[in-house]
Amino acid sequence: MSRYIARRIALTIPTAIISSMVVFAVMRVLPGDVALAILADTPHTVEMREILREELGLNEPLLVQYLRWMGSIVSDELGGRSLETGERVRSIIAGQISVTALLTAYAVLVSVAVSVPASVLAALRRGRWIDEVIQTSSRIALSVPTLFAALLLVWLLLRLFGWSAPIIYSGLVEHPREHLEIMLWPVVLLTLTYAPHIVRVTRARLVDVLDSDYAQSARARGISEARVVVTHALPNAFITLATVVGLQLGVLISGAIVVEVIFGLPGIGRGIVRAALARDYPVVQSSAMVLVVLVLLVNFAIDIAYAVTDPRVRYGRRTP
Amino acid sequence: MNQCSRESRHAALGLIASVTIVVLIVSGALAADLLAPYDPLEQDVGRRLVAPRAEHLFGTDGFGRDVFSRTLHGGRVSIIVALSSVFAAGAAGTAIGTASAYAGGRFDIVIQRAVDLLLAFPFLVMALLVVVVFSPSAAAVAGAIAISLVPLVTRVARSAALSVVNEEYVLVVRSTGAGAGYIVIRHILPAAGPPIVAYLATCLGAAIGAEATLSFLGLGLPPPYPSWGRMLQEGSRAYFDAAPWVTLLPGIVLSLTVVSLTAIGDRFGRRRMRAAAGQCVAQTDERP
């Protein structure tokens, strides 16, 4: 087991480093010009652009720029300072990360809690009307743009309860009640876009297992359908479920960016959009990096979960 | 078998509905100049925030502009941007994916690893990174969406081509000494193409959604021309409560387009698989 974990760590770290190179390459190597983008809205001369380039260190060789960025991540200044406020990027992101991490964690938990019973129900009643309803509604829910779903929800809340997005965010530790109240609707919304992915795949897997020979033979031995589901179907569907949770995490994070902006949650998603609007590229590139590392960490955790539940993975007989 | 025929009847109805919606909206948007009853930019302060009625089907916005005309014109901008990004990503992804499947070996492994790595980037994060480097323009938005789509298309194209490269007829052509380019274009793509094209329909839906999201966030197309995302932004910021139609009606048109395109992509992708298996397969047996 420890060898398996060591191997996974050895795979995840280079992936993170190459991802950072991709972020850096997109920001610098693409034909766009950061200095030009910053000055786009103001009248400026070529000299002003040159001075700005010099100030930002954009005239240095790319390798030097990359290593400086990496160095500032390893030492205590994540990606240097904000161009807009001069604040350290690390302290900006430190303030935001818990909001995004909690928001996505709640969304994953609620989605799993909702979609597992829904998938079991659909699989047990396959071909019946309840299955059709669950399948059709999840197929539609997963393709409605999060943007529109969020705006529609805000409007309904406004109309029905005179509700509007709270201006002040409350932390989980300091004000647990207010915190959960603030998170409630954003989590509902993310669940609406994320749970359907899980239902789709988990239902299909459950149907496969319930139709399998060993499920049939369990029934033949007089074992109740409920026990077949709990002891045979669900453990088998777990790997599929974990895989889809990891695969669709990007969808969840993209959704979280939109939801944070619309509901005014001070997370990394809203932060990266604000920074992008201000052309504050040190904040943009470090925030993007943090979001990618979040995806990698969750996938790492899922890989470990595979090994815990499935000995074949641990012994390298089967790659998930 | 009874179950099977009922499923395919539902499927046919859903497909007809989706295609009708997409054709209506896309042709309406592309013919915006002919169909729009008003100039989308013409302001009429005397007719601010008029609720939907016969002469203004979708009402008017805060400047007295006709929301229906703006939805048509905005749709044209959104659809053209999305189409060009899907076209670019489709060409690049298909080329890389089929080449990777055909070549196999080390090249294939490198491409696969690169695709896995890029898929760790949430769609919106990648698009945001690209958009920030350019001054706001339609081309920058289209490019950003295209770059975010390339790894997805590559993965689908690779697996579609992989199911064909070892078919006997391909091996026969290979044994005659035909060149790789000729084999891929004349023999592999015609067989592997349809599922890729079906997937591109889904991508088009995603691209329209992404354009709307970027424009909504203020990172999309610059004023004055409307796009669906910019209309949602303006409407929801200024007078969401007083005049919800300014936001919700274009939003519904946007969502109908995206949902229908996704449904079409799903349906055709599944039908190909069913034909390949030569039997009726349960509806949800494809995995993302």
Coordinates of C-alpha atoms in Angstrom, one line a residue, chain A residues 54-55 59 95 104 107 117 126 138 143 151 164 168 172 181 212 215 222-223 227 237 239 244 255 263 269 276 301 310:
Chain A
E54 CA 10.9 46.4 -18.0
E55 CA 9.0 46.9 -14.6
N59 CA 12.2 41.5 -21.0
G95 CA -8.1 34.4 2.2
T104 CA -16.8 22.5 -3.9
A107 CA -21.2 20.3 -3.6
P117 CA -30.2 7.0 -3.9
R126 CA -35.2 0.4 -14.9
S138 CA -30.5 14.5 -15.3
S143 CA -26.6 20.5 -20.3
L151 CA -29.6 33.7 -12.9
S164 CA -30.7 38.9 -2.4
I168 CA -20.8 39.9 3.9
L172 CA -17.6 28.3 9.0
E181 CA -27.2 30.0 5.0
S212 CA -24.8 -9.9 -13.9
A215 CA -26.3 -11.1 -8.8
G222 CA -32.8 -16.5 -1.7
I223 CA -30.9 -13.3 -0.9
R227 CA -29.0 -7.1 0.2
A237 CA -20.5 1.0 -8.4
I239 CA -15.2 2.8 -8.4
V244 CA -16.8 10.3 -12.5
G255 CA -19.4 26.2 -12.2
F263 CA -23.6 35.0 -5.4
G269 CA -13.2 31.9 -8.7
A276 CA -8.5 39.0 -15.2
A301 CA -7.2 11.2 -3.1
D310 CA -10.0 -2.6 -4.6

